[in-house]
Amino acid sequence: MRLTAYAEACAVDPGKTLGFVVGADSGHPAGHVTVVDVPTGQIMATDSVDGPHWSLHVPEAWPSSLYRAAFRADGSSTTADSPDADAHFVVRGTGDADVLVSVPFLTWQAYNRSGEPGESLYYAEEPTRAARVSFDRPGGGPPPQEWEHGLLRWLTGSGLRVAYCANLDLHDQPALLARHRMLVVNGHDEYWTWEMRDHVEAYVRRGGNLAIFAANTCWWQIRLEDGGRTMVCHREAVTDPMTAVDPSRVTVEWSSAPVNRPENALTGVSYRRGAGTWGEHMPKMREESYRARFADHWVFAGTGLRDGDAFGRGALGYETDAADFTEVDGVPRVTGRDGTPPDFVILATADLRHWRHYGQGGHATMGVHRLGQGTVFTAATVNWGSALGDPVVDRITRNVFDRLSGSTPADFELIGPAVPDAVLAACEGLLFAAARGVLRVRELCGQNLAWREIDAAPDLVALGSPREAYRGMPLGLIGVTRDGWIVYRDPVPERSLWSVLGDAPPGTIALGCVNATFFAVADGALWTRTAASLADGTGTWQQIGPADGVVALTGLSSTLFAATAARLLSRPPVDGPFPWTDLGAAADVRSLTGAAGWLVAGGETLRRRPATASISGSVGLPVQRVE
């Protein structure tokens, strides 16, 4: 006799009771059950089973984890006779662990009974596939490859504070997210409800971080019915009755009509540009490696990698995600044509176009981007966890967890090489650098793009740009020459003339432009003059307050930002004395500019940080007045 079983819920809180429904292929269901902590393999409980129902009272002391209840007729083994003999469930956390790991029960259930007519959402193109599947049936556990398990085992020895949830919890318990700094999507998390998507996006926008050690993520939209015990996925709008009611909730790919909500707006990547190798061709994935494309990024700290190096052999597959990108002087840059945010930074790539002979050809693009106040990292592969014995893969994983799970203060992060001794200005989506009589340009973004020489430049000690042309201040590059003249140039990436606008305060070393007003730092003081008075030759520069130690200045929206040798400061651009606000440490800032919500700093390297994090102090920075 073989037993079968399923849990009456995918997740349970400590101190609560979880029910199981038990069946047998013949006769009266009787035998034994062993409950195992999946990541550690530790046996947590054993009991006898006699009849169609068994209950587990979860002790308060049990750690939050993924568990497996193994039902056996003879009780002699925890190895499954079939997937129907094991019932998986999560014990949720009760505290505020740094990390929340989501377990993809929806995907597991979607694949349950693959190929059986009317029993599974698979196989995708078979007309006999089901459009509705129930959790009230045996099976629905992880696949034989156990895509999720490698990372779960790694986390047990990581020293991190980790809690678990079922991915269904993201649907109806959004408050759960607020207790954690970091959400982890792991392995193969393919099926998401509209509510899951909304809740996770809102969490990240408010400052939570998301790490996706997975691929094919958020590919299908589903609906939940029957109190969350039935998942619905028609896979096509033609047969989904919701098409005539609310097209946004139709169960098709997130990127497809009529939903038109590409998943990469959240994740940065999509299986549309990714690759897959299946069936007898699945071993092909063990032959592939990533290629580092931004080895100086914090994700690769301590790995020893250089741009172009191969790493992570065996981590790719059996499905990968990617962003549409182009090569710019040998550096990848997302196009945004597929819904990927333009801020997405590609860290590593794998060219898997040859997989078209084995499943689907495409790429894998590991990367990171900001969404609101939060950060999203993606490894872009289902199989990341199986490669965690690789020291480089291990170190990347540690870097991501340490950065995204900790209360790391806002800091400038590397976006590429700096031009030595350059002054910077951002205008019309471009970043300009002037040094030693040469003007260079690159796109204003987080990717490690190279600088391109475009023109000669005067000997400048400061450079800036206003937000818009207004009241005598033209929109373009406005610099201060070493001999004290304010000069202007159109912000174009080709040759253009410089013209003189007027004089600067003697000894000027930094310049900012806000609200049609110039601000300059000279002789340890802050000076101001309206653009209109400079244009018509009326008025003079006025000293309005101290700027002791300030070496760089910029305007961003309606705020002045300044940097000393060690600190980042801000103050409103008012015409009169006002104390500076200390926003925290800022090492090696020799030039400063800002645009599109970012502060960009030049020094030994080119770096940026969100200006909003600086102002709000939302990341734990000490904010204080500096008189």
XYZ file of C-alpha atoms in Angstrom:
627
model
C 0.000 0.000 0.000
C 1.183 3.515 -0.824
C -0.017 6.592 0.994
C -0.814 9.949 -0.560
C -1.299 13.279 1.214
C -1.668 17.004 0.848
C -1.597 19.874 3.328
C -4.694 22.001 3.828
C -2.541 25.156 3.634
C 0.837 25.995 2.169
C 1.998 27.932 5.224
C 1.328 27.950 8.935
C 2.372 30.124 11.877
C 4.279 28.645 14.834
C 1.946 27.556 17.601
C -0.845 26.767 15.127
C -2.178 23.484 13.783
C -1.970 22.377 10.151
C -4.246 19.686 8.797
C -3.383 17.045 6.185
C -5.641 14.848 4.080
C -4.294 11.302 3.701
C -5.223 8.681 1.136
C -4.058 5.248 0.036
C -3.909 3.448 -3.279
C -5.727 0.568 -1.615
C -7.437 -0.066 1.684
C -7.491 2.077 4.822
C -4.778 4.802 4.933
C -2.477 3.865 7.788
C 1.227 4.192 8.428
C 3.656 6.779 9.661
C 4.638 10.377 8.927
C 8.031 12.005 9.362
C 8.363 15.782 9.247
C 11.715 17.000 7.898
C 13.233 20.495 7.799
C 14.109 20.591 4.092
C 17.159 22.929 4.141
C 18.888 21.120 7.023
C 17.527 17.588 6.584
C 16.762 17.470 10.318
C 13.857 15.255 11.415
C 11.530 17.448 13.470
C 8.671 15.060 14.301
C 7.357 11.533 13.734
C 3.873 10.141 14.292
C 1.537 7.352 13.295
C -1.249 7.848 10.777
C -4.586 6.042 10.956
C -7.303 7.385 8.736
C -7.868 10.125 6.176
C -6.876 13.036 8.415
C -3.725 13.897 10.331
C -2.929 17.124 12.183
C 0.382 18.688 13.061
C 0.602 21.157 15.914
C 3.647 23.277 15.056
C 5.694 24.026 18.187
C 6.541 27.659 18.857
C 10.230 26.742 18.855
C 10.303 25.447 15.285
C 12.356 27.698 13.036
C 10.791 29.361 10.045
C 11.638 27.064 7.142
C 10.356 24.835 4.365
C 9.194 21.469 5.696
C 8.283 18.121 4.148
C 5.793 15.723 5.716
C 6.716 12.274 4.394
C 3.822 9.792 4.605
C 4.838 6.122 4.363
C 2.843 2.955 4.890
C 5.698 1.195 6.689
C 7.402 4.260 8.166
C 10.816 2.953 7.225
C 11.969 5.711 4.919
C 11.633 9.418 4.236
C 12.505 8.888 0.576
C 9.370 9.399 -1.494
C 7.796 6.448 -3.287
C 6.144 9.089 -5.476
C 5.592 12.869 -5.331
C 2.092 12.178 -4.015
C 3.502 10.784 -0.759
C 5.075 14.043 0.393
C 3.330 17.228 1.453
C 5.391 20.416 1.637
C 4.579 23.448 3.754
C 6.223 26.531 5.230
C 6.395 27.608 8.838
C 6.334 31.395 8.761
C 8.546 33.615 10.865
C 7.235 35.523 13.854
C 9.888 38.247 14.098
C 11.517 40.795 11.876
C 14.235 38.713 10.219
C 16.320 40.637 7.704
C 15.524 38.224 4.864
C 12.187 36.803 3.711
C 12.408 33.820 1.344
C 9.361 33.138 -0.823
C 8.705 29.486 -1.748
C 7.025 29.047 -5.185
C 4.107 26.756 -4.325
C 2.092 28.178 -7.226
C 4.664 27.011 -9.762
C 4.960 23.632 -8.084
C 1.207 23.172 -8.293
C 1.075 24.320 -11.920
C 3.446 21.468 -12.879
C 1.693 18.880 -10.717
C 0.636 15.940 -12.926
C 2.249 17.392 -16.050
C 0.938 15.795 -19.210
C -2.142 14.237 -17.616
C -5.184 15.522 -19.527
C -7.238 17.950 -17.474
C -4.976 17.602 -14.433
C -2.166 20.121 -15.005
C -1.476 23.461 -16.604
C 1.132 21.544 -18.626
C 2.068 20.852 -21.227
C 1.540 24.390 -22.431
C 0.380 23.788 -26.009
C -1.628 20.625 -25.464
C -5.351 21.268 -25.922
C -6.112 18.836 -23.094
C -4.288 20.922 -20.492
C -6.302 22.234 -17.558
C -7.204 25.886 -17.033
C -7.892 25.350 -13.321
C -5.945 23.231 -10.828
C -6.551 22.652 -7.152
C -4.292 22.574 -4.123
C -6.663 19.999 -2.625
C -4.858 17.032 -4.155
C -1.597 15.175 -3.578
C 1.582 16.300 -5.301
C 2.488 19.895 -5.949
C 5.928 19.656 -4.415
C 9.273 20.666 -5.890
C 10.385 19.106 -9.178
C 13.040 16.372 -9.227
C 15.723 18.975 -9.995
C 14.854 20.881 -6.785
C 15.798 24.252 -8.264
C 15.160 26.025 -4.965
C 17.027 23.755 -2.605
C 20.653 24.788 -3.222
C 20.094 28.328 -1.995
C 17.958 27.131 0.919
C 20.801 24.914 2.110
C 23.297 27.760 1.637
C 21.188 30.045 3.804
C 21.268 27.633 6.757
C 24.991 28.257 7.217
C 25.026 31.897 6.190
C 24.533 33.486 9.601
C 21.715 35.595 8.163
C 18.395 36.060 9.922
C 15.958 34.355 7.539
C 12.202 33.796 7.535
C 10.125 31.879 5.008
C 6.729 32.353 3.435
C 4.687 30.686 0.735
C 4.456 32.834 -2.358
C 0.688 32.773 -1.842
C 1.338 34.859 1.279
C 2.488 37.680 -0.997
C -1.033 37.653 -2.443
C -3.071 38.141 0.722
C -0.606 39.156 3.473
C 1.228 42.251 2.199
C 1.974 43.362 5.769
C 4.316 40.378 6.013
C 6.752 42.104 3.672
C 7.089 45.210 5.814
C 8.859 43.222 8.564
C 11.847 42.427 6.350
C 14.556 44.391 4.557
C 14.921 41.910 1.717
C 12.648 39.564 -0.228
C 14.192 36.579 -2.019
C 12.585 34.971 -5.065
C 14.335 31.675 -5.613
C 14.516 29.004 -8.302
C 11.419 28.842 -10.485
C 8.673 31.296 -9.474
C 6.697 31.482 -12.707
C 3.078 32.161 -11.642
C 2.000 35.421 -9.969
C -1.333 37.020 -9.192
C -2.032 40.700 -9.797
C -2.045 41.197 -6.027
C 1.358 39.554 -5.620
C 2.804 41.822 -8.259
C 1.268 44.967 -6.733
C 2.378 44.098 -3.215
C 5.977 43.285 -4.146
C 6.348 46.385 -6.317
C 4.955 48.598 -3.550
C 7.333 46.990 -1.041
C 10.370 47.739 -3.200
C 9.247 51.286 -4.018
C 8.980 52.017 -0.301
C 12.577 50.895 0.277
C 12.469 47.114 0.519
C 15.011 45.190 -1.549
C 14.379 42.273 -3.888
C 16.900 39.580 -4.838
C 15.881 37.190 -7.599
C 18.031 34.068 -7.683
C 15.649 32.688 -10.268
C 14.423 32.924 -13.844
C 11.163 32.641 -15.804
C 10.030 34.845 -12.931
C 6.508 36.322 -12.920
C 5.871 34.941 -16.418
C 2.175 34.004 -16.197
C -0.581 35.956 -14.495
C -2.986 33.741 -12.573
C -6.088 34.217 -10.458
C -6.898 32.483 -7.177
C -10.387 31.208 -6.402
C -12.089 29.052 -3.763
C -10.378 30.819 -0.898
C -6.982 30.503 -2.546
C -7.222 26.725 -3.077
C -7.720 26.907 -6.850
C -5.382 28.574 -9.323
C -6.719 29.654 -12.693
C -4.566 30.134 -15.788
C -6.201 29.899 -19.211
C -2.922 30.926 -20.923
C -4.896 32.722 -23.629
C -7.405 35.553 -23.655
C -9.730 33.783 -26.092
C -10.908 31.219 -23.526
C -10.681 33.362 -20.389
C -14.097 34.812 -19.461
C -12.313 37.637 -17.628
C -11.469 39.156 -21.028
C -14.953 40.654 -21.196
C -14.950 41.751 -17.549
C -11.501 43.129 -16.634
C -8.813 42.699 -19.312
C -6.051 43.537 -16.839
C -6.774 40.299 -14.941
C -6.758 37.952 -17.923
C -4.505 34.938 -17.360
C -1.888 35.307 -20.073
C 1.806 36.193 -19.987
C 2.265 39.456 -18.109
C 3.781 41.066 -21.184
C 0.999 39.967 -23.531
C -2.231 41.666 -24.582
C -4.598 42.529 -23.028
C -2.586 42.724 -19.771
C 0.442 44.547 -21.241
C 2.316 44.782 -17.952
C 5.811 43.416 -18.702
C 7.329 41.623 -15.747
C 10.710 43.207 -16.384
C 9.334 46.550 -15.181
C 9.784 44.881 -11.772
C 12.455 42.242 -12.323
C 14.540 44.028 -14.962
C 14.591 40.922 -17.143
C 12.209 38.578 -18.908
C 12.086 35.080 -20.294
C 11.083 36.689 -23.600
C 14.778 37.464 -24.158
C 16.000 34.490 -22.144
C 16.864 30.921 -23.077
C 15.800 27.385 -22.207
C 17.027 23.832 -22.700
C 14.677 20.957 -21.841
C 14.161 17.222 -21.782
C 17.101 15.195 -22.999
C 18.947 18.443 -23.765
C 18.857 19.726 -20.163
C 22.472 18.627 -19.446
C 23.572 21.313 -21.930
C 23.127 23.879 -19.176
C 26.096 22.450 -17.271
C 28.392 23.551 -20.096
C 27.601 27.265 -19.919
C 29.146 30.183 -18.002
C 28.509 33.860 -17.434
C 30.894 36.528 -18.675
C 31.612 39.434 -16.325
C 30.750 42.796 -17.887
C 31.092 45.168 -14.898
C 33.641 43.475 -12.659
C 34.264 46.582 -10.519
C 30.638 46.655 -9.348
C 29.916 45.921 -5.675
C 28.193 42.645 -6.647
C 31.610 41.273 -7.696
C 33.612 42.609 -4.746
C 36.186 40.057 -3.578
C 35.713 37.717 -6.535
C 38.885 38.725 -8.345
C 37.002 38.857 -11.628
C 37.934 41.189 -14.459
C 35.713 42.274 -17.320
C 35.435 39.457 -19.818
C 36.209 36.662 -17.354
C 34.006 33.554 -17.406
C 32.469 32.385 -14.125
C 29.622 30.333 -12.697
C 29.869 27.297 -14.967
C 26.758 25.186 -14.366
C 24.697 27.994 -12.820
C 22.830 28.716 -16.060
C 19.645 26.863 -16.921
C 17.382 25.240 -17.498
C 15.683 28.582 -18.159
C 17.236 32.026 -18.049
C 15.946 35.601 -18.184
C 17.420 38.516 -20.083
C 16.970 42.153 -21.049
C 17.118 43.512 -24.560
C 20.510 45.180 -24.893
C 22.998 46.521 -27.368
C 26.781 46.805 -27.230
C 28.238 50.303 -26.834
C 32.003 50.295 -27.315
C 32.117 46.758 -25.975
C 29.854 47.456 -22.986
C 26.265 46.138 -22.785
C 23.511 48.741 -22.451
C 19.798 47.975 -22.113
C 17.566 49.424 -24.807
C 14.354 49.578 -22.747
C 12.368 48.410 -25.790
C 11.076 45.352 -23.914
C 9.974 47.083 -20.706
C 13.269 46.850 -18.839
C 13.860 50.071 -16.870
C 16.548 52.241 -18.507
C 18.263 52.318 -15.108
C 18.965 48.557 -15.280
C 22.713 47.850 -15.043
C 23.977 44.704 -16.757
C 26.626 42.976 -14.646
C 27.144 39.731 -16.558
C 25.861 38.085 -19.715
C 25.706 34.662 -21.302
C 25.070 34.193 -25.000
C 22.738 31.208 -25.243
C 21.326 31.776 -28.696
C 22.470 28.289 -29.714
C 19.897 26.864 -27.293
C 17.286 27.453 -29.994
C 18.121 23.876 -31.021
C 17.317 22.563 -27.528
C 14.383 24.720 -26.409
C 14.641 28.483 -26.721
C 17.617 30.580 -27.786
C 18.449 33.855 -26.059
C 20.689 35.304 -23.371
C 21.056 35.558 -19.621
C 21.662 39.023 -18.185
C 22.561 39.326 -14.531
C 21.893 42.847 -13.331
C 20.602 45.347 -10.820
C 18.355 48.394 -10.831
C 16.609 50.807 -8.497
C 12.811 50.835 -8.170
C 11.654 53.749 -6.063
C 13.673 53.609 -2.855
C 14.552 49.925 -3.203
C 17.061 47.834 -5.134
C 16.320 44.827 -7.344
C 19.056 42.285 -8.157
C 18.574 39.355 -10.520
C 20.850 36.405 -11.213
C 18.580 35.592 -14.199
C 18.781 31.807 -13.938
C 16.675 29.011 -12.454
C 19.747 26.995 -11.507
C 21.812 29.453 -9.414
C 21.614 27.395 -6.230
C 23.267 24.324 -7.751
C 26.491 26.290 -8.359
C 26.928 27.613 -4.819
C 29.939 25.363 -4.290
C 31.782 27.652 -6.704
C 33.717 30.281 -4.665
C 32.824 33.077 -7.099
C 29.124 32.210 -7.105
C 29.240 31.948 -3.321
C 30.883 35.367 -2.967
C 28.419 37.064 -5.319
C 25.565 35.576 -3.310
C 27.106 36.790 -0.061
C 27.643 40.274 -1.476
C 24.002 40.533 -2.545
C 22.657 39.335 0.791
C 25.007 41.521 2.824
C 24.138 44.609 0.804
C 20.391 44.155 0.457
C 19.599 42.651 3.859
C 21.574 45.146 5.943
C 20.881 48.711 6.942
C 23.582 49.886 4.563
C 23.723 53.703 4.539
C 23.193 55.400 1.221
C 26.541 55.747 -0.451
C 27.916 56.572 -3.840
C 28.115 53.406 -5.949
C 30.407 52.897 -8.882
C 29.022 53.550 -12.372
C 32.240 53.531 -14.374
C 35.655 55.064 -14.880
C 36.244 58.716 -14.077
C 38.034 61.292 -16.177
C 40.998 62.384 -14.005
C 40.663 65.892 -12.545
C 37.453 66.550 -14.493
C 34.554 68.809 -13.627
C 31.110 67.341 -14.383
C 27.717 68.455 -15.629
C 24.586 66.502 -16.572
C 22.234 67.824 -19.225
C 19.647 66.359 -21.621
C 20.408 62.777 -20.570
C 24.146 63.110 -21.109
C 27.059 63.391 -18.694
C 29.842 65.787 -19.664
C 33.371 65.898 -18.233
C 35.899 68.663 -18.911
C 39.584 68.265 -18.059
C 42.897 69.489 -19.469
C 41.263 71.308 -22.356
C 39.174 68.326 -23.539
C 35.412 67.793 -23.301
C 34.118 64.229 -23.074
C 30.639 62.722 -22.944
C 28.835 59.517 -22.014
C 25.226 58.575 -21.301
C 23.972 59.477 -17.848
C 23.208 56.010 -16.451
C 24.515 53.366 -14.067
C 26.228 51.244 -16.709
C 30.028 51.312 -16.900
C 30.187 53.088 -20.247
C 33.360 54.570 -21.666
C 33.902 58.305 -22.155
C 34.021 59.672 -25.695
C 36.108 62.723 -26.591
C 33.965 65.260 -28.495
C 35.554 68.731 -28.372
C 38.059 71.117 -26.924
C 37.172 72.980 -23.726
C 38.507 76.027 -21.881
C 40.565 75.485 -18.753
C 37.591 75.015 -16.398
C 37.566 74.881 -12.604
C 33.797 74.288 -12.364
C 30.965 73.088 -14.563
C 27.207 72.987 -14.135
C 23.872 73.018 -15.896
C 20.417 74.378 -15.017
C 17.294 72.240 -15.085
C 15.779 74.409 -17.838
C 16.280 77.710 -19.627
C 14.620 80.518 -17.643
C 15.064 84.234 -16.984
C 18.305 84.738 -18.812
C 19.825 81.358 -17.950
C 20.298 79.184 -21.055
C 19.930 75.406 -20.901
C 23.376 73.969 -21.502
C 26.845 73.630 -20.029
C 27.870 76.572 -17.859
C 31.474 76.611 -16.718
C 33.896 78.797 -14.835
C 37.323 79.290 -16.374
C 40.477 79.427 -14.319
C 40.812 83.125 -15.089
C 37.339 83.860 -13.689
C 34.893 83.923 -16.614
C 31.524 82.188 -16.796
C 31.178 80.501 -20.180
C 28.369 78.693 -21.971
C 28.140 75.848 -24.500
C 25.182 73.980 -26.035
C 24.823 70.478 -24.472
C 25.439 68.582 -27.696
C 27.746 65.556 -28.141
C 29.719 67.133 -30.963
C 31.728 70.284 -31.565
C 30.154 73.572 -30.473
C 31.286 77.079 -29.586
C 31.878 78.362 -26.055
C 30.659 81.916 -25.323
C 31.303 84.241 -22.385
C 28.328 85.107 -20.146
C 30.078 87.247 -17.535
C 32.403 87.150 -14.574
C 32.536 84.799 -11.572
C 33.592 85.626 -7.990
C 37.400 85.686 -7.733
C 38.761 82.303 -6.674
C 35.637 80.329 -7.685
C 36.124 76.554 -7.445
C 32.533 75.242 -7.750
C 29.301 76.287 -9.435
C 25.624 75.345 -9.091
C 22.528 76.494 -10.976
C 19.057 76.536 -9.382
C 15.922 78.506 -10.253
C 17.616 80.856 -12.729
C 20.248 81.689 -10.120
C 23.971 81.013 -10.023
C 25.630 79.823 -6.826
C 29.409 79.749 -6.519
C 31.922 78.676 -3.900
C 34.912 80.998 -3.551
C 37.301 81.664 -0.645
C 35.304 79.423 1.715
C 32.043 81.289 1.136
C 28.853 80.761 -0.837
C 28.034 83.469 -3.367
C 24.925 84.067 -5.487
C 23.770 86.095 -8.467
C 20.675 85.844 -10.663
C 21.123 84.800 -14.270
C 19.155 87.846 -15.387
C 21.546 90.265 -13.654
C 24.517 88.498 -15.187
C 22.921 88.612 -18.641
C 22.128 92.345 -18.586
C 25.196 93.392 -16.614
C 23.276 94.725 -13.609
C 23.958 93.782 -10.016
C 26.927 91.995 -8.501
C 27.766 88.737 -6.782
C 26.583 88.611 -3.141
C 28.104 86.552 -0.365
C 25.278 84.708 1.448
C 26.925 82.297 3.847
C 29.835 80.026 4.713
C 31.064 77.154 2.530
C 34.084 76.097 4.534
C 35.804 73.082 3.015
C 33.337 72.771 0.120
C 35.070 71.462 -3.003
C 32.067 70.628 -5.209
C 28.601 72.091 -5.713
C 25.520 71.306 -7.792
C 21.859 72.100 -7.996
C 19.205 69.423 -8.280
C 15.592 70.503 -8.576
C 15.152 73.009 -5.729
C 18.117 71.979 -3.579
C 21.794 72.835 -3.457
C 24.128 69.915 -2.782
C 27.756 70.337 -1.777
C 30.647 68.061 -0.895
C 33.608 68.591 1.376
C 36.555 66.240 1.608
C 34.482 63.939 3.800
C 30.807 64.974 3.936
C 27.794 65.524 1.707
C 25.768 68.666 2.506
C 22.577 70.326 1.311
C 20.685 73.569 1.777
C 17.831 75.369 0.019
C 18.882 77.870 -2.685
C 17.693 80.919 -0.770
C 19.227 84.369 -1.156
C 20.628 84.705 2.341
C 22.225 82.806 5.211
C 20.960 79.278 5.852
C 22.649 76.384 7.670
C 23.894 73.398 5.701
C 22.355 69.975 6.450
C 24.858 67.141 6.865
C 23.693 64.147 4.817
C 26.506 61.785 5.726
C 29.906 60.622 4.580
C 31.096 61.342 1.052
C 34.693 60.374 0.431
C 36.666 61.285 -2.709
C 34.172 63.738 -4.237
C 36.038 66.231 -6.384
C 33.208 67.174 -8.706
C 29.438 66.901 -8.308
C 26.444 67.058 -10.615
C 22.874 65.889 -10.516
C 19.969 64.938 -12.757
C 16.926 62.647 -12.808
C 17.016 62.173 -9.036
C 20.673 61.127 -8.889
C 23.802 62.809 -7.573
C 26.879 61.923 -9.619
C 30.355 62.345 -8.171
C 33.733 62.386 -9.850
C 36.996 61.493 -8.135
C 39.195 58.442 -8.531
C 36.061 56.750 -9.931
C 32.674 57.831 -11.244
C 29.886 57.147 -8.764
C 26.251 58.027 -8.038
C 23.676 57.884 -5.272
C 19.940 58.650 -5.079
C 19.387 62.209 -3.936
C 16.086 61.252 -2.304
C 17.762 58.813 0.072
C 20.107 61.597 1.100
C 17.347 64.070 1.863
C 14.973 61.754 3.666
C 17.518 59.977 5.814
C 15.378 56.882 5.183
C 18.422 54.642 5.092
C 19.651 55.510 8.553
C 22.012 58.374 7.812
C 22.555 60.956 10.535
C 20.966 64.201 9.381
C 22.063 67.316 11.234
C 22.449 71.020 10.728
C 25.899 72.439 10.065
C 26.090 76.141 10.868
